mmCIF file of C-alpha atoms and ligand atoms in Angstrom:
data_model
loop_
_atom_site.group_PDB
_atom_site.id
_atom_site.type_symbol
_atom_site.label_atom_id
_atom_site.label_comp_id
_atom_site.label_asym_id
_atom_site.label_seq_id
_atom_site.Cartn_x
_atom_site.Cartn_y
_atom_site.Cartn_z
ATOM 1 C CA MET V 1 9.194 62.195 7.416
ATOM 2 C CA ASP V 2 6.588 60.329 5.396
ATOM 3 C CA GLN V 3 5.312 56.855 6.186
ATOM 4 C CA ALA V 4 7.053 55.293 3.168
ATOM 5 C CA MET V 5 10.438 56.544 4.388
ATOM 6 C CA VAL V 6 9.795 55.290 7.937
ATOM 7 C CA GLU V 7 8.991 51.832 6.551
ATOM 8 C CA ARG V 8 12.030 51.874 4.258
ATOM 9 C CA LEU V 9 14.314 52.709 7.196
ATOM 10 C CA ILE V 10 12.742 49.957 9.305
ATOM 11 C CA GLU V 11 13.175 47.363 6.551
ATOM 12 C CA THR V 12 16.756 48.480 5.976
ATOM 13 C CA ALA V 13 17.659 48.322 9.692
ATOM 14 C CA ILE V 14 16.136 44.845 10.005
ATOM 15 C CA SER V 15 17.977 43.691 6.865
ATOM 16 C CA GLN V 16 21.294 44.505 8.607
ATOM 17 C CA LEU V 17 20.737 41.984 11.406
ATOM 18 C CA LYS V 18 22.281 39.288 9.232
ATOM 19 C CA PHE V 19 25.622 41.150 9.260
ATOM 20 C CA SER V 20 25.732 41.593 13.048
ATOM 21 C CA TYR V 21 28.880 40.131 14.616
ATOM 22 C CA ALA V 22 27.723 39.316 18.142
ATOM 23 C CA PRO V 23 29.204 35.973 19.232
ATOM 24 C CA TYR V 24 29.443 37.051 22.905
ATOM 25 C CA SER V 25 26.077 38.642 23.691
ATOM 26 C CA ARG V 26 24.204 37.046 20.739
ATOM 27 C CA PHE V 27 22.249 40.320 20.753
ATOM 28 C CA LYS V 28 22.049 41.336 17.088
ATOM 29 C CA VAL V 29 21.390 44.955 16.138
ATOM 30 C CA GLY V 30 20.855 46.678 12.789
ATOM 31 C CA ALA V 31 20.645 50.389 11.977
ATOM 32 C CA ALA V 32 19.694 52.578 9.021
ATOM 33 C CA LEU V 33 20.821 56.225 9.061
ATOM 34 C CA LEU V 34 19.138 58.777 6.777
ATOM 35 C CA THR V 35 21.147 61.810 5.625
ATOM 36 C CA ALA V 36 19.686 65.240 4.927
ATOM 37 C CA GLU V 37 19.997 64.512 1.189
ATOM 38 C CA GLY V 38 18.106 61.225 1.490
ATOM 39 C CA LYS V 39 20.972 58.725 1.362
ATOM 40 C CA ILE V 40 20.833 55.745 3.726
ATOM 41 C CA TYR V 41 23.905 54.400 5.533
ATOM 42 C CA THR V 42 23.650 51.031 7.252
ATOM 43 C CA GLY V 43 25.250 49.576 10.357
ATOM 44 C CA CYS V 44 25.395 46.513 12.574
ATOM 45 C CA ASN V 45 26.979 45.856 15.955
ATOM 46 C CA ILE V 46 30.507 44.454 15.897
ATOM 47 C CA GLU V 47 31.666 42.747 19.098
ATOM 48 C CA ASN V 48 35.172 41.909 20.252
ATOM 49 C CA ALA V 49 36.745 39.234 22.458
ATOM 50 C CA ALA V 50 38.142 42.053 24.632
ATOM 51 C CA TYR V 51 34.535 43.336 24.979
ATOM 52 C CA ALA V 52 35.306 47.076 25.306
ATOM 53 C CA PRO V 53 36.139 47.638 21.606
ATOM 54 C CA THR V 54 32.587 46.567 20.678
ATOM 55 C CA ASN V 55 30.885 49.009 18.331
ATOM 56 C CA CYS V 56 27.111 49.447 18.328
ATOM 57 C CA ALA V 57 25.081 49.356 15.122
ATOM 58 C CA GLU V 58 24.234 53.063 15.420
ATOM 59 C CA ARG V 59 27.868 54.147 15.688
ATOM 60 C CA THR V 60 28.864 51.852 12.836
ATOM 61 C CA ALA V 61 26.318 53.644 10.633
ATOM 62 C CA PHE V 62 27.405 57.105 11.814
ATOM 63 C CA PHE V 63 31.105 56.407 11.398
ATOM 64 C CA LYS V 64 30.592 54.961 7.913
ATOM 65 C CA ALA V 65 28.636 58.084 6.914
ATOM 66 C CA VAL V 66 30.912 60.666 8.562
ATOM 67 C CA SER V 67 34.007 58.953 7.131
ATOM 68 C CA GLU V 68 32.518 59.467 3.677
ATOM 69 C CA GLY V 69 31.944 63.179 4.212
ATOM 70 C CA GLU V 70 28.359 63.231 5.508
ATOM 71 C CA ARG V 71 27.657 65.743 8.253
ATOM 72 C CA SER V 72 23.909 66.286 8.149
ATOM 73 C CA PHE V 73 21.351 63.700 9.259
ATOM 74 C CA ARG V 74 17.580 63.410 9.535
ATOM 75 C CA ALA V 75 16.849 60.091 11.223
ATOM 76 C CA ILE V 76 18.096 56.702 12.334
ATOM 77 C CA CYS V 77 16.184 53.451 12.725
ATOM 78 C CA VAL V 78 17.411 50.797 15.184
ATOM 79 C CA ALA V 79 16.202 47.215 15.534
ATOM 80 C CA GLY V 80 17.710 44.504 17.689
ATOM 81 C CA GLY V 81 17.140 41.400 19.749
ATOM 82 C CA LYS V 82 18.667 38.222 21.154
ATOM 83 C CA ASP V 83 19.704 35.971 18.241
ATOM 84 C CA GLY V 84 18.135 38.542 15.936
ATOM 85 C CA VAL V 85 14.603 37.885 17.173
ATOM 86 C CA LEU V 86 12.811 41.218 17.537
ATOM 87 C CA THR V 87 10.432 41.319 20.502
ATOM 88 C CA GLU V 88 11.022 44.747 22.066
ATOM 89 C CA TYR V 89 12.707 48.050 21.243
ATOM 90 C CA ALA V 90 16.508 48.272 21.359
ATOM 91 C CA ALA V 91 17.144 51.879 22.345
ATOM 92 C CA PRO V 92 20.551 53.448 21.648
ATOM 93 C CA CYS V 93 23.092 53.264 24.486
ATOM 94 C CA GLY V 94 24.369 56.456 26.095
ATOM 95 C CA VAL V 95 27.559 56.496 24.027
ATOM 96 C CA CYS V 96 25.584 56.307 20.775
ATOM 97 C CA ARG V 97 23.253 59.090 21.949
ATOM 98 C CA GLN V 98 26.330 61.247 22.578
ATOM 99 C CA VAL V 99 27.698 60.499 19.090
ATOM 100 C CA MET V 100 24.317 61.554 17.650
ATOM 101 C CA MET V 101 24.545 64.755 19.711
ATOM 102 C CA GLU V 102 27.790 65.636 17.911
ATOM 103 C CA PHE V 103 26.176 65.713 14.466
ATOM 104 C CA CYS V 104 22.424 66.086 14.958
ATOM 105 C CA SER V 105 19.958 68.623 16.247
ATOM 106 C CA PRO V 106 18.248 67.362 19.432
ATOM 107 C CA ASP V 107 15.005 69.060 18.353
ATOM 108 C CA SER V 108 14.710 67.563 14.891
ATOM 109 C CA PHE V 109 16.769 64.362 14.621
ATOM 110 C CA GLN V 110 14.378 61.396 14.732
ATOM 111 C CA ILE V 111 15.186 58.047 16.325
ATOM 112 C CA ILE V 112 12.909 55.241 15.165
ATOM 113 C CA LEU V 113 12.842 52.227 17.476
ATOM 114 C CA ALA V 114 11.346 49.307 15.593
ATOM 115 C CA VAL V 115 10.189 45.765 16.145
ATOM 116 C CA SER V 116 8.528 45.475 12.731
ATOM 117 C CA ARG V 117 7.122 47.650 9.957
ATOM 118 C CA GLU V 118 3.932 47.893 11.975
ATOM 119 C CA GLN V 119 5.377 48.184 15.482
ATOM 120 C CA TYR V 120 7.638 51.175 16.036
ATOM 121 C CA GLU V 121 7.964 54.392 18.018
ATOM 122 C CA ILE V 122 9.657 57.667 17.056
ATOM 123 C CA PHE V 123 11.566 59.908 19.481
ATOM 124 C CA THR V 124 13.636 63.042 18.960
ATOM 125 C CA LEU V 125 17.256 62.965 20.108
ATOM 126 C CA GLY V 126 16.315 65.582 22.728
ATOM 127 C CA GLN V 127 13.750 63.210 24.207
ATOM 128 C CA LEU V 128 16.349 60.437 24.581
ATOM 129 C CA LEU V 129 19.200 62.756 25.629
ATOM 130 C CA PRO V 130 17.736 65.704 27.563
ATOM 131 C CA GLN V 131 20.131 68.584 28.276
ATOM 132 C CA GLY V 132 22.740 66.939 26.065
ATOM 133 C CA PHE V 133 26.250 68.339 25.832
ATOM 134 C CA GLY V 134 27.246 69.144 22.261
ATOM 135 C CA PRO V 135 29.566 71.163 20.018
ATOM 136 C CA GLY V 136 27.595 74.340 20.811
ATOM 137 C CA ASN V 137 28.706 74.179 24.423
ATOM 138 C CA LEU V 138 32.319 74.642 23.382
ATOM 139 C CA GLN V 139 31.740 77.811 21.355
HETATM 140 N N1 THU R 1 23.974 47.320 20.945
HETATM 141 C C1 THU R 1 23.801 48.043 19.792
HETATM 142 O O1 THU R 1 24.427 47.758 18.767
HETATM 143 N N2 THU R 1 22.915 49.054 19.809
HETATM 144 C C2 THU R 1 22.039 49.320 20.818
HETATM 145 O O2 THU R 1 21.180 50.173 20.666
HETATM 146 C C3 THU R 1 22.146 48.569 22.084
HETATM 147 C C4 THU R 1 23.314 47.638 22.191
HETATM 148 C C5 THU R 1 24.861 46.143 20.905
HETATM 149 C C6 THU R 1 26.173 46.257 21.612
HETATM 150 C C7 THU R 1 26.478 44.789 21.895
HETATM 151 O O3 THU R 1 27.068 44.203 20.763
HETATM 152 C C8 THU R 1 25.127 44.148 22.094
HETATM 153 O O4 THU R 1 24.189 45.052 21.501
HETATM 154 C C9 THU R 1 24.758 43.906 23.548
HETATM 155 O O5 THU R 1 24.929 45.043 24.299
#
């Protein structure tokens, strides 16, 4: 992925912080998911008074994309922090990593953790979910 695309995904993820619905944790998260064809789907976290139904920004982006027919993905950028202030990386939770495992190759899918356009780190899904269980295991 070229530098311009990395920066575009970071800017898009950060731009989603304003939509975050996080009245309980006040931890706002934004995500930008890049499809194989180059389309970007966005997401934010959506909390709930019953807590458990909370949806992370990453899964919001995935579910929006998959519900519109997308099945092939290249990368996701995630940015988050208390009250939307970005000071450190917000890495995907285990549930979100498992959702990524359903649709993405652990060797090639890129997860960009970002604090700003200048401060970010890129991991493969396999690095964040080693020995992941996926659709291939059921064949
Ligand atoms: N959260 C995300 O949206 N993505 C992450 O990568 C980490 C956690 C959300 C869930 C919840 O609304 C809040 O952050 C605190 O856990």
